[in-house]
């Protein structure tokens, strides 16, 4: 039985990846390692928590002794590494948290894997899940390719870029078998409401202002989270060792167009008059160093691995809103307590 360590499996994307692997591969033992920060939530995984091929490990990737210990104890065959501090705004407030988890945490995992696997790297794999933000900000109509030079602009993307470099350096230096993927903006069920879509969903529902940074002209390329999880499955099983795969939906939206669409669908779902939710739009001080546009060229993964997005954006948005509407307890739980303080700090003075 193959033993796979998935890090960050209690978070947004990680929980979808864990579920997919646990349900699809009964011959894998899936270990989900997560610190359960504000973004980690075991309620994301209640449907699979008692499956015999699933084990949860609570721990911090920054703690090298702990990481070395679990590698020695469980003898993992592969790692799919998603654990990270993931929110750009928080990285602007607390950059060092991002250095510790995203850089030091990744190097701790690489060291532990190297130690365990160094006698024989065959059939081993360190899969590092990264972001399109490492490529920087586009100011023309081009796309990010796997060969686009790195040019990170925020503390978050600088920390992710650094971790990507370490992963590739371990391949070059120690022959660690690796694969890296860089994905665009995800949306879907279980996303923590600090990110644009769930935050705006929650504010619309509660009739609170919708804080649009700057003029709302920034462009993001949106992909349904389950399509990202399927892409990770494909890269893990069919990707070529040492390669990088860009993952994206060819689905670009300016923030303001996206927000207006969200408002329109929410008006319909909540039985409000059309145009009602749009009145909540409030333009606020821009994010510092706000990247203008991200756009992924996903042709490599599409042609080489046969992956493609399964959902049109409008359909995915509808499904996402339906999930949040049907899971009020989930969103109520994650927006109580420390979320209120975060929200005040982030938005009150804007
Ligand atoms: P998330 O913030 O929802 O989840 C991160 C998870 O990591 C949480 O469960 C958290 O508890 C855990 N974690 C954080 N610090 C940890 C530590 N020190 N030790 C152990 N666990 C820790 O993030 P997400 O949006 O699901 O992103 C997952 C990964 O995918 C990240 O590496 C991120 O950079 C990458 N990514 C995200 C997106 C996106 O749109 N969300 C797009 C591309 C790539
Ligand atoms: O591109 C992939 C990245 O996408 C991931 O690596 C990150 O982990 C993920 O957080 C996301 O980063 P963004 O900064 O693009 O996502 P966010 O949801 O924070 O913001 C999306 C856009 O909406 C961005 O242009 C900023 C804007 N925004 C965001 C918030 C939270 C607002 O206008 N108002 C807001 O309150």
Coordinates of C-alpha atoms and ligand atoms in Angstrom, one line a residue:
X1 CA 0.0 0.0 0.0
X2 CA 1.4 3.4 -1.1
X3 CA 1.7 5.9 1.8
X4 CA 1.0 9.5 0.7
X5 CA 1.5 12.5 2.9
X6 CA -0.8 15.4 1.9
X7 CA 0.0 18.6 3.8
X8 CA -2.6 21.3 4.4
X9 CA -5.4 18.8 3.8
X10 CA -7.8 20.6 6.2
X11 CA -7.6 23.8 4.1
X12 CA -9.7 24.8 1.1
X13 CA -7.9 23.1 -1.8
X14 CA -6.2 20.5 0.4
X15 CA -9.5 19.1 1.6
X16 CA -10.8 18.6 -1.9
X17 CA -7.5 16.8 -2.8
X18 CA -7.7 14.6 0.3
X19 CA -11.3 13.6 -0.4
X20 CA -10.5 12.8 -4.1
X21 CA -7.5 10.6 -3.2
X22 CA -9.2 8.9 -0.3
X23 CA -12.3 8.0 -2.3
X24 CA -10.6 7.2 -5.6
X25 CA -7.5 5.2 -4.4
X26 CA -8.4 2.6 -1.7
X27 CA -4.9 1.1 -2.2
X28 CA -3.3 4.4 -0.9
X29 CA -3.0 5.3 2.7
X30 CA -3.6 9.0 2.9
X31 CA -2.0 10.9 5.7
X32 CA -3.3 14.5 6.1
X33 CA -0.9 16.7 8.0
X34 CA -2.2 20.0 9.1
X35 CA -1.5 22.5 11.8
X36 CA -5.2 23.6 11.9
X37 CA -4.5 27.3 11.7
X38 CA -7.4 29.7 11.3
X39 CA -7.6 28.4 7.7
X40 CA -7.6 24.7 8.6
X41 CA -10.9 23.1 9.4
X42 CA -11.6 19.4 10.0
X43 CA -15.3 20.1 9.3
X44 CA -14.2 20.1 5.7
X45 CA -13.6 16.4 5.9
X46 CA -16.3 14.9 8.1
X47 CA -17.6 12.7 5.2
X48 CA -14.3 10.8 4.8
X49 CA -12.7 11.0 8.3
X50 CA -13.6 7.4 9.2
X51 CA -12.4 5.8 6.0
X52 CA -9.8 3.1 6.7
X53 CA -7.3 4.6 4.3
X54 CA -7.3 8.1 5.9
X55 CA -5.2 9.3 8.9
X56 CA -5.1 12.8 10.3
X57 CA -1.9 14.1 11.8
X58 CA -2.0 17.4 13.6
X59 CA 1.4 19.2 13.3
X60 CA 3.4 22.1 12.2
X61 CA 5.6 21.9 9.1
X62 CA 7.9 24.5 10.7
X63 CA 8.7 22.0 13.5
X64 CA 11.6 20.0 12.0
X65 CA 11.8 17.4 14.8
X66 CA 8.1 16.6 14.4
X67 CA 8.4 16.4 10.6
X68 CA 11.4 14.1 10.8
X69 CA 9.6 12.0 13.3
X70 CA 6.5 11.4 11.2
X71 CA 8.6 10.5 8.1
X72 CA 10.6 8.0 10.2
X73 CA 7.4 6.5 11.7
X74 CA 5.2 6.3 8.7
X75 CA 7.7 5.8 5.8
X76 CA 5.8 7.9 3.3
X77 CA 6.3 7.1 -0.4
X78 CA 5.2 10.5 -1.7
X79 CA 4.4 14.0 -0.6
X80 CA 1.7 16.3 -2.0
X81 CA 2.6 19.6 -0.4
X82 CA -0.2 22.2 -0.1
X83 CA 0.2 23.5 3.5
X84 CA 0.9 27.3 3.3
X85 CA -0.1 30.7 4.5
X86 CA -2.1 31.6 1.5
X87 CA -3.7 35.1 1.8
X88 CA -1.9 38.0 0.2
X89 CA -3.4 40.6 2.6
X90 CA -2.1 38.7 5.6
X91 CA 1.3 38.5 4.0
X92 CA 1.4 42.3 3.8
X93 CA 0.6 42.5 7.5
X94 CA 2.8 39.6 8.7
X95 CA 5.5 38.6 6.1
X96 CA 7.5 36.5 8.5
X97 CA 4.6 34.1 9.1
X98 CA 4.9 33.4 5.4
X99 CA 8.7 32.9 5.5
X100 CA 8.3 30.4 8.3
X101 CA 5.5 28.3 6.9
X102 CA 6.0 28.6 3.2
X103 CA 9.8 28.6 3.0
X104 CA 11.1 27.0 6.2
X105 CA 8.2 24.5 6.3
X106 CA 8.9 23.4 2.7
X107 CA 12.6 23.0 3.4
X108 CA 11.8 20.9 6.5
X109 CA 9.6 18.6 4.4
X110 CA 12.3 18.4 1.7
X111 CA 15.0 17.5 4.3
X112 CA 12.8 14.8 5.9
X113 CA 12.0 13.3 2.5
X114 CA 15.6 13.4 1.4
X115 CA 16.7 11.6 4.6
X116 CA 14.1 8.9 4.2
X117 CA 14.5 8.4 0.5
X118 CA 18.2 9.1 -0.2
X119 CA 19.2 5.4 -0.4
X120 CA 16.8 4.9 -3.3
X121 CA 14.8 7.6 -4.8
X122 CA 13.0 5.3 -7.3
X123 CA 9.2 5.4 -7.1
X124 CA 9.3 8.4 -4.7
X125 CA 7.8 11.9 -5.5
X126 CA 7.8 15.3 -3.9
X127 CA 4.9 17.2 -5.4
X128 CA 4.9 20.9 -4.6
X129 CA 1.7 22.8 -5.2
X130 CA 2.4 26.4 -6.1
X131 CA 0.7 29.5 -7.5
X132 CA 0.6 31.6 -10.7
X133 CA 1.5 34.6 -8.5
X134 CA 5.2 33.6 -8.6
X135 CA 5.3 34.9 -12.2
X136 CA 4.4 38.4 -11.2
X137 CA 1.9 40.8 -12.7
X138 CA 0.9 41.0 -16.3
X139 CA 0.5 44.5 -17.9
X140 CA -0.2 43.3 -21.5
X141 CA -2.4 40.6 -23.0
X142 CA 0.2 37.8 -22.7
X143 CA -0.1 34.6 -20.5
X144 CA 2.1 32.9 -17.9
X145 CA 3.9 29.9 -19.4
X146 CA 5.9 27.3 -17.5
X147 CA 9.0 29.1 -18.8
X148 CA 8.0 32.6 -17.7
X149 CA 10.7 34.0 -15.4
X150 CA 9.7 34.4 -11.8
X151 CA 8.9 37.9 -10.7
X152 CA 7.0 37.7 -7.4
X153 CA 5.5 41.0 -6.2
X154 CA 4.0 40.4 -2.7
X155 CA 5.4 38.8 0.4
X156 CA 3.1 35.8 -0.2
X157 CA 4.3 35.3 -3.8
X158 CA 7.9 35.9 -2.8
X159 CA 7.6 33.1 -0.2
X160 CA 6.0 30.7 -2.6
X161 CA 8.6 31.5 -5.3
X162 CA 11.3 30.8 -2.7
X163 CA 9.8 27.5 -1.9
X164 CA 9.5 26.6 -5.6
X165 CA 13.2 27.4 -6.0
X166 CA 14.1 25.2 -3.0
X167 CA 12.1 22.3 -4.5
X168 CA 14.0 22.6 -7.8
X169 CA 17.3 23.1 -6.0
X170 CA 16.8 19.8 -4.1
X171 CA 16.2 18.0 -7.4
X172 CA 19.4 19.5 -8.9
X173 CA 21.6 19.0 -5.8
X174 CA 20.3 15.8 -4.2
X175 CA 18.4 14.1 -7.1
X176 CA 15.1 14.5 -5.3
X177 CA 12.3 13.5 -7.7
X178 CA 9.9 16.4 -7.8
X179 CA 7.0 17.9 -9.8
X180 CA 5.6 21.4 -9.4
X181 CA 2.3 22.9 -10.5
X182 CA 1.3 26.6 -10.5
X183 CA -2.4 27.3 -10.5
X184 CA -4.6 30.3 -10.9
X185 CA -7.3 31.6 -8.5
X186 CA -9.5 28.8 -7.2
X187 CA -13.1 29.2 -6.1
X188 CA -15.7 26.7 -4.7
X189 CA -17.0 25.1 -1.5
X190 CA -15.0 25.4 1.7
X191 CA -13.0 28.5 0.8
X192 CA -12.2 30.7 3.9
X193 CA -14.1 34.0 3.7
X194 CA -11.0 36.2 3.7
X195 CA -10.7 35.5 -0.1
X196 CA -12.8 37.6 -2.5
X197 CA -15.7 35.3 -3.4
X198 CA -16.7 33.8 0.0
X199 CA -16.0 37.2 1.7
X200 CA -18.3 39.0 -0.7
X201 CA -20.9 36.2 -0.6
X202 CA -21.0 36.5 3.2
X203 CA -21.2 40.3 3.1
X204 CA -24.0 40.3 0.5
X205 CA -26.0 37.8 2.6
X206 CA -25.5 40.0 5.7
X207 CA -26.1 43.3 3.8
X208 CA -22.6 44.5 4.6
X209 CA -20.5 46.7 2.3
X210 CA -18.5 45.0 -0.5
X211 CA -14.9 46.4 -0.2
X212 CA -13.6 46.6 -3.8
X213 CA -9.9 47.4 -3.8
X214 CA -8.9 50.3 -6.0
X215 CA -11.1 50.5 -9.1
X216 CA -11.9 46.8 -9.3
X217 CA -10.0 46.6 -12.6
X218 CA -7.6 43.8 -11.6
X219 CA -8.0 40.6 -13.5
X220 CA -7.9 37.1 -12.2
X221 CA -8.2 33.7 -13.9
X222 CA -10.7 31.6 -12.0
X223 CA -10.8 27.8 -11.7
X224 CA -13.3 25.6 -9.8
X225 CA -11.5 23.9 -6.9
X226 CA -12.5 20.4 -7.9
X227 CA -10.9 21.0 -11.3
X228 CA -7.7 21.9 -9.6
X229 CA -7.9 18.7 -7.4
X230 CA -8.4 16.7 -10.6
X231 CA -5.4 18.4 -12.2
X232 CA -3.3 17.5 -9.1
X233 CA -4.4 13.9 -9.5
X234 CA -3.3 14.0 -13.1
X235 CA 0.0 15.7 -12.4
X236 CA 0.7 13.3 -9.5
X237 CA 0.0 10.2 -11.6
X238 CA 0.9 11.2 -15.2
X239 CA 3.2 14.2 -14.8
X240 CA 6.8 13.9 -15.8
X241 CA 9.3 14.0 -13.0
X242 CA 11.1 17.3 -12.9
X243 CA 8.5 19.1 -14.9
X244 CA 6.3 22.1 -14.1
X245 CA 2.6 22.3 -15.1
X246 CA 0.6 25.5 -15.2
X247 CA -3.1 25.0 -14.2
X248 CA -5.8 27.5 -15.1
X249 CA -9.3 27.9 -16.4
X250 CA -8.8 30.3 -19.4
X251 CA -11.4 32.2 -17.5
X252 CA -10.4 35.8 -16.9
X253 CA -12.6 38.3 -15.1
X254 CA -12.0 41.8 -13.9
X255 CA -12.9 42.0 -10.2
X256 CA -15.8 44.4 -10.7
X257 CA -17.4 42.2 -13.4
X258 CA -17.1 39.2 -11.3
X259 CA -18.6 41.0 -8.3
X260 CA -21.5 42.3 -10.3
X261 CA -22.2 38.7 -11.6
X262 CA -22.0 37.5 -8.0
X263 CA -24.5 40.2 -6.9
X264 CA -26.9 39.3 -9.7
X265 CA -26.9 35.6 -8.8
X266 CA -27.2 36.4 -5.1
X267 CA -30.2 38.7 -5.8
X268 CA -31.9 35.8 -7.5
X269 CA -31.0 33.2 -4.8
X270 CA -32.1 35.5 -2.0
X271 CA -35.2 36.7 -3.7
X272 CA -34.0 40.3 -3.8
X273 CA -34.9 42.8 -6.5
X274 CA -32.2 42.8 -9.3
X275 CA -29.6 45.5 -8.5
X276 CA -30.2 45.4 -4.8
X277 CA -26.9 43.7 -3.8
X278 CA -24.8 45.9 -6.2
X279 CA -25.7 48.8 -4.0
X280 CA -23.4 47.3 -1.4
X281 CA -20.3 47.9 -3.6
X282 CA -17.9 50.2 -1.9
X283 CA -14.6 51.2 -3.5
X284 CA -11.8 51.2 -0.8
X285 CA -8.1 51.9 -0.6
X286 CA -6.2 49.6 -3.0
X287 CA -4.1 46.6 -1.8
X288 CA -0.5 47.6 -1.5
X289 CA 1.4 46.5 -4.6
X290 CA -1.8 45.0 -6.1
X291 CA -0.9 42.7 -9.0
X292 CA -2.9 43.9 -12.1
X293 CA -3.5 40.7 -14.0
X294 CA -2.8 37.0 -13.8
X295 CA -3.5 34.7 -16.7
X296 CA -2.4 31.1 -17.1
X297 CA -1.6 29.3 -20.3
X298 CA -2.7 25.8 -19.4
X299 CA -2.0 24.2 -22.8
X300 CA 0.8 22.0 -21.5
X301 CA -1.3 20.1 -19.0
X302 CA -4.2 20.0 -21.4
X303 CA -2.2 18.5 -24.3
X304 CA 0.3 16.4 -22.4
X305 CA -1.9 15.1 -19.6
X306 CA -5.3 15.4 -21.1
X307 CA -6.7 17.5 -18.3
X308 CA -9.3 20.2 -18.9
X309 CA -11.7 22.2 -16.7
X310 CA -15.0 20.5 -16.3
X311 CA -17.2 23.5 -15.5
X312 CA -18.1 26.7 -17.2
X313 CA -17.6 29.6 -14.7
X314 CA -21.3 30.5 -14.4
X315 CA -22.2 26.9 -13.5
X316 CA -19.3 26.7 -11.0
X317 CA -20.3 30.0 -9.4
X318 CA -23.9 28.8 -9.0
X319 CA -22.8 25.5 -7.4
X320 CA -20.5 27.5 -5.1
X321 CA -23.2 29.8 -4.0
X322 CA -25.6 26.9 -3.5
X323 CA -23.0 25.2 -1.3
X324 CA -22.5 28.2 0.9
X325 CA -26.3 28.7 1.2
X326 CA -26.7 25.1 2.2
X327 CA -23.8 25.3 4.7
X328 CA -24.7 28.2 6.9
X329 CA -23.3 26.6 10.0
X330 CA -19.9 26.2 8.3
X331 CA -19.7 29.9 7.4
X332 CA -21.1 31.0 10.8
X333 CA -18.5 28.9 12.6
X334 CA -15.5 30.2 10.7
X335 CA -16.7 33.9 10.8
X336 CA -17.1 33.9 14.6
X337 CA -14.2 34.6 17.0
X338 CA -10.9 35.7 15.5
X339 CA -12.4 36.4 12.1
X340 CA -14.1 39.4 13.5
X341 CA -10.9 40.9 14.7
X342 CA -9.2 40.1 11.4
X343 CA -12.0 41.8 9.5
X344 CA -11.9 44.9 11.7
X345 CA -8.1 45.3 11.2
X346 CA -8.2 44.6 7.5
X347 CA -11.2 46.8 6.6
X348 CA -12.2 49.4 9.2
X349 CA -9.6 52.0 8.3
X350 CA -9.7 51.5 4.5
Ligands
LIG1 P1 -5.8 27.6 2.8 O1 -5.2 28.8 3.5 O2 -7.2 27.4 2.6 O3 -5.2 26.3 3.6 C1 -3.9 26.1 4.0 C2 -3.9 24.9 5.0 O4 -2.5 24.8 5.4 C3 -4.7 25.1 6.2 O5 -5.4 23.9 6.5 C4 -3.7 25.4 7.3 O6 -4.2 24.9 8.6 C5 -2.5 24.6 6.8 N1 -1.3 25.2 7.4 C6 -0.9 26.5 7.4 N2 0.3 26.6 8.0 C7 0.7 25.3 8.4 C8 1.8 24.8 9.0 N3 2.8 25.6 9.4 N4 1.9 23.5 9.2 C9 0.9 22.7 8.8 N5 -0.2 23.1 8.2 C10 -0.3 24.4 8.0 O7 -5.0 27.5 1.4 P2 -5.5 27.0 0.0 O8 -6.2 28.2 -0.7 O9 -6.2 25.8 0.1 O10 -4.1 26.8 -0.7 C11 -3.5 25.5 -0.7 C12 -2.2 25.6 -1.4 O11 -2.5 25.9 -2.8 C13 -1.2 26.7 -1.0 O12 0.1 26.2 -1.1 C14 -1.4 27.8 -2.0 O13 -0.2 28.6 -2.1 C15 -1.7 27.1 -3.2 N6 -2.6 27.8 -4.2 C16 -3.8 28.3 -3.8 C17 -4.6 28.9 -4.7 C18 -5.9 29.6 -4.4 O14 -6.6 30.2 -5.2 N7 -6.4 29.4 -3.1 C19 -4.2 29.0 -6.1 C20 -3.0 28.4 -6.4 C21 -2.2 27.8 -5.5
LIG2 O1 -3.6 33.4 -8.2 C1 -3.6 32.4 -7.2 C2 -3.7 33.0 -5.9 O2 -5.1 33.5 -5.8 C3 -3.4 32.1 -4.7 O3 -2.0 31.7 -4.8 C4 -3.7 32.7 -3.4 O4 -3.5 31.8 -2.3 C5 -5.1 33.2 -3.4 O5 -5.4 33.9 -2.2 C6 -5.4 34.1 -4.6 O6 -4.8 35.4 -4.5 P1 -5.6 36.8 -4.8 O7 -4.9 37.9 -4.1 O8 -5.7 36.9 -6.3 O9 -7.0 36.4 -4.2 P2 -8.0 37.3 -3.3 O10 -9.3 36.5 -3.2 O11 -7.4 37.8 -2.0 O12 -8.3 38.5 -4.2 C7 -8.8 38.4 -5.5 C8 -8.9 39.8 -6.1 O13 -9.9 40.5 -5.4 C9 -7.6 40.6 -6.0 O14 -7.4 41.4 -7.1 C10 -7.9 41.5 -4.8 C11 -9.4 41.7 -4.8 N1 -10.1 41.9 -3.5 C12 -9.9 40.9 -2.6 C13 -10.4 41.1 -1.3 C14 -10.2 40.0 -0.3 C15 -10.9 43.0 -3.3 O15 -11.1 43.8 -4.2 N2 -11.5 43.1 -2.0 C16 -11.3 42.2 -1.1 O16 -11.8 42.4 0.1

